[in-house]
Amino acid sequence: MREPTTPWYELNDPSLLDTPCLMVHPETVKANIQKMCEIAGKKERLIPHVKTHKMEAVARMHLAEGLASFKCATVAEAEMLAQAGAESILLAHQLVGPKLARYMKLVAAYPDTSFSTIVDDMGILKQIIQGVTEFGGRLGLWIDLDNGMHRSGIMPGREAQELIEAILSVTSEKVVFEGLHVYDGHLRDQAFNERKDKSDMAFEAVESFIQELAEKGITIPKVVAGGSPTFPVHSLRENIFVSPGTYVFWDYGYEKMLPELPFEWAAIIATRIISKPGENRLTLDLGHKAIAAENPLEKRVYFPALPKAVFVGQSEEHLVIHTEEEGQYQVGDVLYGVPHHICPTVALHQQAYVIKSYQIIDHWKVSARDRMLTI
């Protein structure tokens, strides 16, 4: 019988795992969803981002917890959500090129679902309005505001106001002004108070802009703000919607960066030792194609069983580590690793092994890792 403290990912029979592979624990996923709801205070203010998991099964777990509105980054993720039965879908990525036509086809295919997207450019806004006219359906529009990250969005001010006025001037009921989308993903201070102070400071420009608009007779229906690092801060504000994403699986990077958050690892990578090329050296089948590799070599994966391992090198299909515990392992043994960045890691896997009571009970397809599903 396993000890109660045995991690969920240490399987009774790891021989069934075809490594490298992704493993997911539904009980921990459910617990993370519930913790997110507790932090936010009200489920109605949550618009969880699905970029982390990209799985219909996980989306349905959210729906079962009473969460009906979601945020996504691709048309494929939006289609996955529609297939799962989401009531409201916000595509937080400005529609350029063929994506506009694809998204409008999706809108037409799921008339019972409310679709929206972001915009920060007048030329694109005109194309979207024309696209809604051509393809039919109803589309909500959020103004993407830049309050310090400088990745996308428009600064609060005159140009942002002009975009709002352009949306409000459309007579068709098929184009709806939803509000403001604000993402401060650049704020990742480890200490919560420092993170909060910087988030509050960055949000002042948004609040001032809303007040200026109100004085001109323009009402902002909704504001959605923050990701996993700052959604606890925005949850303290009144009438703000929040859209965290990484909470659902969590990872080693955020655990170290955001120590006050109570989420636990719900997704793990399993890998096998495929060679012992020298003293104190192990080679694993965990290359760039199985674990997110955008971070420095030492910040790609953490092995709980080998916390002092030193990373020597990584290529497409191999990861070489140095460990003085090499003698305890044989070629073919399984190691379990916690990704530093879970979101792009999930996108590298076609499916996830579903784990319960230290056994594989199912497989969940990572359907929205594809850029295109049916539309």
Short mmCIF file of C-alpha atoms in Angstrom, two decimals:
data_model
loop_
_atom_site.label_atom_id
_atom_site.label_comp_id
_atom_site.label_asym_id
_atom_site.label_seq_id
_atom_site.Cartn_x
_atom_site.Cartn_y
_atom_site.Cartn_z
CA MET A 1 0.00 0.00 0.00
CA ARG A 2 1.32 3.43 -0.93
CA GLU A 3 2.11 5.98 1.77
CA PRO A 4 -0.33 8.94 1.92
CA THR A 5 2.60 11.25 1.18
CA THR A 6 3.56 9.42 -2.03
CA PRO A 7 3.21 11.90 -4.92
CA TRP A 8 0.35 11.10 -7.28
CA TYR A 9 2.70 10.75 -10.25
CA GLU A 10 4.80 7.87 -8.87
CA LEU A 11 2.94 5.07 -10.61
CA ASN A 12 2.61 1.50 -9.42
CA ASP A 13 3.58 0.32 -12.90
CA PRO A 14 5.53 2.96 -14.85
CA SER A 15 6.37 0.38 -17.54
CA LEU A 16 3.10 1.38 -19.24
CA LEU A 17 4.32 4.93 -19.87
CA ASP A 18 5.69 5.61 -23.35
CA THR A 19 8.15 8.36 -22.51
CA PRO A 20 8.63 11.23 -22.79
CA CYS A 21 5.03 11.87 -21.87
CA LEU A 22 2.64 14.17 -20.09
CA MET A 23 0.72 13.00 -17.03
CA VAL A 24 -2.31 14.75 -15.49
CA HIS A 25 -4.01 14.23 -12.13
CA PRO A 26 -7.73 15.21 -12.28
CA GLU A 27 -8.11 15.41 -8.49
CA THR A 28 -5.39 18.05 -8.29
CA VAL A 29 -6.81 19.87 -11.32
CA LYS A 30 -10.19 20.05 -9.57
CA ALA A 31 -8.59 21.26 -6.35
CA ASN A 32 -6.69 23.98 -8.25
CA ILE A 33 -9.89 25.15 -9.94
CA GLN A 34 -11.65 25.36 -6.58
CA LYS A 35 -8.74 27.28 -5.04
CA MET A 36 -8.85 29.75 -7.93
CA CYS A 37 -12.56 30.29 -7.29
CA GLU A 38 -11.90 30.91 -3.60
CA ILE A 39 -9.25 33.52 -4.36
CA ALA A 40 -11.44 35.30 -6.91
CA GLY A 41 -14.38 35.33 -4.49
CA LYS A 42 -17.11 34.96 -7.11
CA LYS A 43 -17.20 32.46 -9.96
CA GLU A 44 -19.06 34.99 -12.10
CA ARG A 45 -15.98 37.21 -12.31
CA LEU A 46 -13.72 34.43 -13.62
CA ILE A 47 -12.75 34.08 -17.28
CA PRO A 48 -10.09 31.33 -17.06
CA HIS A 49 -7.50 31.19 -19.84
CA VAL A 50 -7.23 27.77 -21.51
CA LYS A 51 -3.80 28.32 -23.09
CA THR A 52 -2.23 26.16 -20.38
CA HIS A 53 -4.21 22.96 -20.77
CA LYS A 54 -5.72 23.09 -24.30
CA MET A 55 -7.90 20.08 -23.44
CA GLU A 56 -11.64 19.66 -23.83
CA ALA A 57 -11.72 17.35 -20.81
CA VAL A 58 -10.23 20.05 -18.59
CA ALA A 59 -12.61 22.66 -20.00
CA ARG A 60 -15.50 20.37 -19.06
CA MET A 61 -14.09 20.12 -15.53
CA HIS A 62 -14.37 23.90 -15.28
CA LEU A 63 -17.93 23.79 -16.59
CA ALA A 64 -18.78 21.18 -13.96
CA GLU A 65 -17.57 23.65 -11.32
CA GLY A 66 -19.95 26.32 -12.60
CA LEU A 67 -17.51 28.27 -14.78
CA ALA A 68 -19.00 29.08 -18.16
CA SER A 69 -16.83 31.92 -19.56
CA PHE A 70 -13.33 31.35 -20.93
CA LYS A 71 -10.41 33.14 -22.53
CA CYS A 72 -8.16 31.69 -25.23
CA ALA A 73 -5.33 32.62 -27.59
CA THR A 74 -6.07 30.74 -30.82
CA VAL A 75 -9.04 29.95 -33.04
CA ALA A 76 -8.40 26.26 -32.36
CA GLU A 77 -8.66 26.85 -28.60
CA ALA A 78 -11.90 28.73 -29.19
CA GLU A 79 -13.30 25.83 -31.22
CA MET A 80 -12.25 23.37 -28.51
CA LEU A 81 -14.15 25.47 -25.96
CA ALA A 82 -17.22 25.66 -28.18
CA GLN A 83 -17.17 21.89 -28.57
CA ALA A 84 -16.98 21.54 -24.79
CA GLY A 85 -20.09 23.69 -24.34
CA ALA A 86 -18.67 27.01 -23.16
CA GLU A 87 -21.25 29.78 -22.92
CA SER A 88 -18.83 32.66 -23.54
CA ILE A 89 -15.44 32.71 -25.31
CA LEU A 90 -12.98 35.60 -25.46
CA LEU A 91 -10.21 35.21 -28.05
CA ALA A 92 -7.50 37.46 -26.62
CA HIS A 93 -5.44 37.71 -29.78
CA GLN A 94 -6.14 40.35 -32.42
CA LEU A 95 -7.67 38.79 -35.53
CA VAL A 96 -5.35 39.32 -38.49
CA GLY A 97 -5.09 37.59 -41.85
CA PRO A 98 -7.36 34.55 -42.40
CA LYS A 99 -8.12 34.27 -38.69
CA LEU A 100 -10.99 36.74 -38.95
CA ALA A 101 -12.85 34.61 -41.51
CA ARG A 102 -12.14 31.46 -39.49
CA TYR A 103 -13.40 33.00 -36.28
CA MET A 104 -16.57 34.27 -37.91
CA LYS A 105 -17.23 30.78 -39.31
CA LEU A 106 -16.88 29.50 -35.75
CA VAL A 107 -19.34 32.14 -34.55
CA ALA A 108 -21.83 30.98 -37.16
CA ALA A 109 -21.30 27.31 -36.32
CA TYR A 110 -22.12 27.81 -32.61
CA PRO A 111 -25.00 30.32 -32.42
CA ASP A 112 -25.71 29.51 -28.77
CA THR A 113 -22.21 30.54 -27.70
CA SER A 114 -21.21 34.16 -27.12
CA PHE A 115 -17.95 35.04 -28.90
CA SER A 116 -15.72 38.07 -28.49
CA THR A 117 -12.19 39.23 -29.30
CA ILE A 118 -9.77 42.08 -28.64
CA VAL A 119 -8.73 44.97 -30.84
CA ASP A 120 -6.14 47.77 -30.57
CA ASP A 121 -5.92 48.99 -34.18
CA MET A 122 -8.43 51.06 -36.15
CA GLY A 123 -7.64 49.33 -39.44
CA ILE A 124 -8.25 45.90 -37.95
CA LEU A 125 -11.39 47.15 -36.24
CA LYS A 126 -12.81 48.22 -39.61
CA GLN A 127 -11.98 44.80 -41.06
CA ILE A 128 -13.70 43.08 -38.14
CA ILE A 129 -16.83 45.20 -38.51
CA GLN A 130 -16.91 44.43 -42.23
CA GLY A 131 -16.33 40.75 -41.50
CA VAL A 132 -19.25 40.60 -39.10
CA THR A 133 -21.42 42.17 -41.79
CA GLU A 134 -20.27 39.66 -44.41
CA PHE A 135 -20.32 36.48 -42.34
CA GLY A 136 -23.17 37.23 -39.98
CA GLY A 137 -23.35 36.30 -36.33
CA ARG A 138 -22.75 38.41 -33.26
CA LEU A 139 -19.29 39.42 -32.05
CA GLY A 140 -18.24 41.23 -28.90
CA LEU A 141 -15.22 43.54 -28.97
CA TRP A 142 -12.83 44.42 -26.15
CA ILE A 143 -10.29 47.24 -26.40
CA ASP A 144 -6.87 45.81 -25.59
CA LEU A 145 -5.15 48.32 -23.29
CA ASP A 146 -1.42 48.43 -22.66
CA ASN A 147 -0.74 49.35 -19.05
CA GLY A 148 2.96 48.58 -18.99
CA MET A 149 3.77 45.25 -20.60
CA HIS A 150 4.23 46.74 -24.08
CA ARG A 151 3.48 43.47 -25.84
CA SER A 152 0.14 44.35 -27.38
CA GLY A 153 -2.62 46.83 -26.78
CA ILE A 154 -3.02 50.57 -27.00
CA MET A 155 -2.18 53.08 -24.28
CA PRO A 156 -5.15 54.59 -22.40
CA GLY A 157 -5.93 57.88 -24.07
CA ARG A 158 -7.35 59.55 -27.15
CA GLU A 159 -6.68 56.73 -29.67
CA ALA A 160 -8.23 54.15 -27.37
CA GLN A 161 -11.25 56.40 -26.97
CA GLU A 162 -11.57 56.68 -30.74
CA LEU A 163 -11.65 52.89 -31.01
CA ILE A 164 -14.43 52.73 -28.43
CA GLU A 165 -16.39 55.45 -30.20
CA ALA A 166 -15.98 53.64 -33.52
CA ILE A 167 -17.47 50.47 -32.01
CA LEU A 168 -20.31 52.36 -30.36
CA SER A 169 -21.11 54.11 -33.65
CA VAL A 170 -21.91 50.81 -35.36
CA THR A 171 -25.67 50.60 -35.65
CA SER A 172 -25.77 46.84 -36.06
CA GLU A 173 -26.61 44.90 -32.90
CA LYS A 174 -24.23 42.24 -34.15
CA VAL A 175 -21.20 44.30 -33.05
CA VAL A 176 -21.12 44.77 -29.29
CA PHE A 177 -18.71 46.76 -27.12
CA GLU A 178 -17.74 44.44 -24.26
CA GLY A 179 -15.22 46.59 -22.37
CA LEU A 180 -11.49 46.75 -21.68
CA HIS A 181 -8.94 43.93 -21.75
CA VAL A 182 -5.84 44.61 -19.62
CA TYR A 183 -2.96 42.17 -19.20
CA ASP A 184 -0.07 42.96 -16.86
CA GLY A 185 1.89 39.76 -17.34
CA HIS A 186 5.19 41.59 -16.88
CA LEU A 187 4.59 41.91 -13.13
CA ARG A 188 6.11 38.84 -11.50
CA ASP A 189 7.70 40.02 -8.26
CA GLN A 190 8.08 37.20 -5.77
CA ALA A 191 6.80 39.21 -2.82
CA PHE A 192 3.02 39.65 -3.06
CA ASN A 193 3.09 43.18 -1.61
CA GLU A 194 5.58 44.33 -4.25
CA ARG A 195 3.55 42.68 -6.99
CA LYS A 196 0.40 44.32 -5.65
CA ASP A 197 1.99 47.76 -5.42
CA LYS A 198 3.22 47.58 -9.02
CA SER A 199 -0.09 46.22 -10.27
CA ASP A 200 -2.00 48.96 -8.48
CA MET A 201 0.33 51.60 -9.91
CA ALA A 202 -0.01 50.22 -13.44
CA PHE A 203 -3.79 50.04 -13.11
CA GLU A 204 -4.10 53.69 -12.12
CA ALA A 205 -3.91 54.73 -15.77
CA VAL A 206 -6.77 52.36 -16.57
CA GLU A 207 -8.91 53.72 -13.74
CA SER A 208 -8.19 57.31 -14.79
CA PHE A 209 -9.13 56.46 -18.37
CA ILE A 210 -12.41 54.92 -17.27
CA GLN A 211 -13.18 58.04 -15.23
CA GLU A 212 -12.36 60.32 -18.17
CA LEU A 213 -14.66 58.33 -20.41
CA ALA A 214 -17.45 58.46 -17.84
CA GLU A 215 -17.21 62.24 -17.78
CA LYS A 216 -17.76 62.17 -21.54
CA GLY A 217 -20.78 59.92 -21.23
CA ILE A 218 -19.04 56.67 -22.22
CA THR A 219 -19.63 53.72 -19.93
CA ILE A 220 -17.27 50.75 -19.81
CA PRO A 221 -19.39 47.60 -19.42
CA LYS A 222 -16.61 45.30 -18.16
CA VAL A 223 -12.90 45.16 -17.46
CA VAL A 224 -10.98 41.87 -17.57
CA ALA A 225 -7.46 41.98 -16.15
CA GLY A 226 -4.48 39.96 -15.04
CA GLY A 227 -3.03 36.49 -15.40
CA SER A 228 -1.98 34.01 -12.72
CA PRO A 229 0.59 36.33 -11.02
CA THR A 230 -1.75 39.31 -10.62
CA PHE A 231 -5.28 37.89 -10.60
CA PRO A 232 -5.22 37.80 -6.76
CA VAL A 233 -4.52 41.54 -6.86
CA HIS A 234 -7.26 42.32 -9.36
CA SER A 235 -9.64 40.10 -7.37
CA LEU A 236 -9.40 42.70 -4.60
CA ARG A 237 -10.89 45.34 -6.91
CA GLU A 238 -14.62 45.72 -7.35
CA ASN A 239 -16.31 44.76 -10.60
CA ILE A 240 -13.16 43.45 -12.30
CA PHE A 241 -13.12 40.15 -14.20
CA VAL A 242 -9.95 38.08 -13.91
CA SER A 243 -8.41 35.57 -16.32
CA PRO A 244 -5.66 33.37 -14.85
CA GLY A 245 -4.50 30.28 -16.72
CA THR A 246 -1.44 28.52 -15.31
CA TYR A 247 -3.16 27.80 -11.96
CA VAL A 248 -4.87 24.74 -13.50
CA PHE A 249 -1.67 22.66 -13.82
CA TRP A 250 0.85 24.93 -12.07
CA ASP A 251 4.58 24.52 -12.63
CA TYR A 252 7.95 24.80 -10.92
CA GLY A 253 8.63 28.30 -12.20
CA TYR A 254 5.47 29.82 -10.76
CA GLU A 255 5.77 27.82 -7.55
CA LYS A 256 9.10 29.51 -6.88
CA MET A 257 8.03 32.90 -8.18
CA LEU A 258 4.61 33.08 -6.49
CA PRO A 259 5.05 31.30 -3.13
CA GLU A 260 1.83 32.66 -1.59
CA LEU A 261 -0.42 30.95 -4.13
CA PRO A 262 -1.79 27.57 -2.97
CA PHE A 263 -1.86 25.69 -6.26
CA GLU A 264 -0.21 22.28 -6.66
CA TRP A 265 1.42 20.42 -9.56
CA ALA A 266 -1.31 18.71 -11.56
CA ALA A 267 0.79 17.94 -14.66
CA ILE A 268 4.10 16.10 -14.69
CA ILE A 269 6.50 14.94 -17.39
CA ALA A 270 7.76 11.34 -17.25
CA THR A 271 11.10 10.54 -18.87
CA ARG A 272 13.38 7.51 -19.06
CA ILE A 273 17.09 7.08 -18.72
CA ILE A 274 18.27 5.98 -22.14
CA SER A 275 22.03 5.99 -21.52
CA LYS A 276 24.70 6.27 -18.83
CA PRO A 277 27.49 7.78 -20.94
CA GLY A 278 29.95 8.37 -18.13
CA GLU A 279 30.53 8.61 -14.41
CA ASN A 280 27.84 10.64 -12.62
CA ARG A 281 26.05 11.20 -15.92
CA LEU A 282 22.57 10.22 -17.09
CA THR A 283 21.00 10.82 -20.49
CA LEU A 284 17.20 11.12 -20.62
CA ASP A 285 14.73 11.01 -23.51
CA LEU A 286 13.64 14.55 -22.68
CA GLY A 287 14.69 16.87 -25.47
CA HIS A 288 13.48 20.22 -26.75
CA LYS A 289 10.52 18.47 -28.38
CA ALA A 290 9.08 17.28 -25.06
CA ILE A 291 9.74 20.10 -22.58
CA ALA A 292 9.56 23.87 -23.04
CA ALA A 293 13.03 25.10 -23.93
CA GLU A 294 12.68 28.88 -24.02
CA ASN A 295 14.32 29.27 -20.60
CA PRO A 296 18.00 28.72 -19.76
CA LEU A 297 19.03 25.05 -19.52
CA GLU A 298 18.87 24.99 -15.73
CA LYS A 299 15.30 26.32 -15.80
CA ARG A 300 13.47 23.80 -17.96
CA VAL A 301 12.59 20.95 -15.64
CA TYR A 302 12.96 20.06 -11.96
CA PHE A 303 13.36 16.46 -10.80
CA PRO A 304 12.06 16.03 -7.23
CA ALA A 305 14.06 12.79 -6.91
CA LEU A 306 17.27 14.54 -8.04
CA PRO A 307 17.05 18.10 -6.67
CA LYS A 308 20.82 18.65 -6.97
CA ALA A 309 21.11 17.46 -10.58
CA VAL A 310 23.20 19.69 -12.83
CA PHE A 311 22.04 20.06 -16.42
CA VAL A 312 24.86 19.45 -18.89
CA GLY A 313 23.17 19.74 -22.28
CA GLN A 314 19.96 19.29 -24.23
CA SER A 315 19.15 18.57 -27.86
CA GLU A 316 16.01 17.66 -29.76
CA GLU A 317 15.55 14.24 -28.14
CA HIS A 318 18.08 14.14 -25.29
CA LEU A 319 18.73 15.76 -21.93
CA VAL A 320 22.07 15.07 -20.21
CA ILE A 321 22.36 15.61 -16.47
CA HIS A 322 25.17 15.26 -13.95
CA THR A 323 24.27 13.65 -10.61
CA GLU A 324 26.27 11.92 -7.93
CA GLU A 325 23.30 9.58 -7.48
CA GLU A 326 23.86 8.06 -10.91
CA GLY A 327 24.72 4.71 -9.37
CA GLN A 328 21.19 4.29 -8.03
CA TYR A 329 19.72 4.22 -11.52
CA GLN A 330 19.70 1.84 -14.47
CA VAL A 331 19.09 2.45 -18.14
CA GLY A 332 15.32 2.22 -18.60
CA ASP A 333 14.39 3.70 -15.20
CA VAL A 334 11.73 6.41 -15.11
CA LEU A 335 12.21 9.89 -13.68
CA TYR A 336 9.39 12.36 -13.05
CA GLY A 337 9.96 16.02 -13.82
CA VAL A 338 8.07 19.23 -13.07
CA PRO A 339 8.21 21.67 -16.01
CA HIS A 340 9.43 25.17 -15.27
CA HIS A 341 6.91 26.43 -17.83
CA ILE A 342 3.92 24.14 -18.24
CA CYS A 343 1.98 26.02 -20.95
CA PRO A 344 4.33 25.49 -23.91
CA THR A 345 5.25 22.05 -22.54
CA VAL A 346 1.65 20.85 -22.85
CA ALA A 347 1.58 22.06 -26.45
CA LEU A 348 4.39 19.61 -27.27
CA HIS A 349 2.27 16.56 -26.42
CA GLN A 350 -0.61 15.01 -28.36
CA GLN A 351 -2.19 13.49 -25.29
CA ALA A 352 -1.87 13.18 -21.54
CA TYR A 353 -1.99 10.07 -19.40
CA VAL A 354 -4.75 10.51 -16.82
CA ILE A 355 -3.69 9.27 -13.39
CA LYS A 356 -5.76 8.13 -10.42
CA SER A 357 -4.63 6.04 -7.44
CA TYR A 358 -1.15 5.67 -9.01
CA GLN A 359 -2.57 4.08 -12.15
CA ILE A 360 -3.33 5.14 -15.71
CA ILE A 361 -7.11 5.33 -16.08
CA ASP A 362 -7.53 7.25 -19.34
CA HIS A 363 -5.94 9.45 -21.98
CA TRP A 364 -6.92 13.06 -22.66
CA LYS A 365 -6.24 14.53 -26.07
CA VAL A 366 -4.48 17.89 -26.16
CA SER A 367 -6.68 18.87 -29.09
CA ALA A 368 -6.04 22.61 -29.16
CA ARG A 369 -2.28 22.16 -29.51
CA ASP A 370 -3.14 22.10 -33.22
CA ARG A 371 -3.45 25.42 -34.99
CA MET A 372 -6.60 24.24 -36.73
CA LEU A 373 -9.32 21.76 -35.74
CA THR A 374 -12.19 21.78 -38.26
CA ILE A 375 -12.42 25.53 -39.00
#
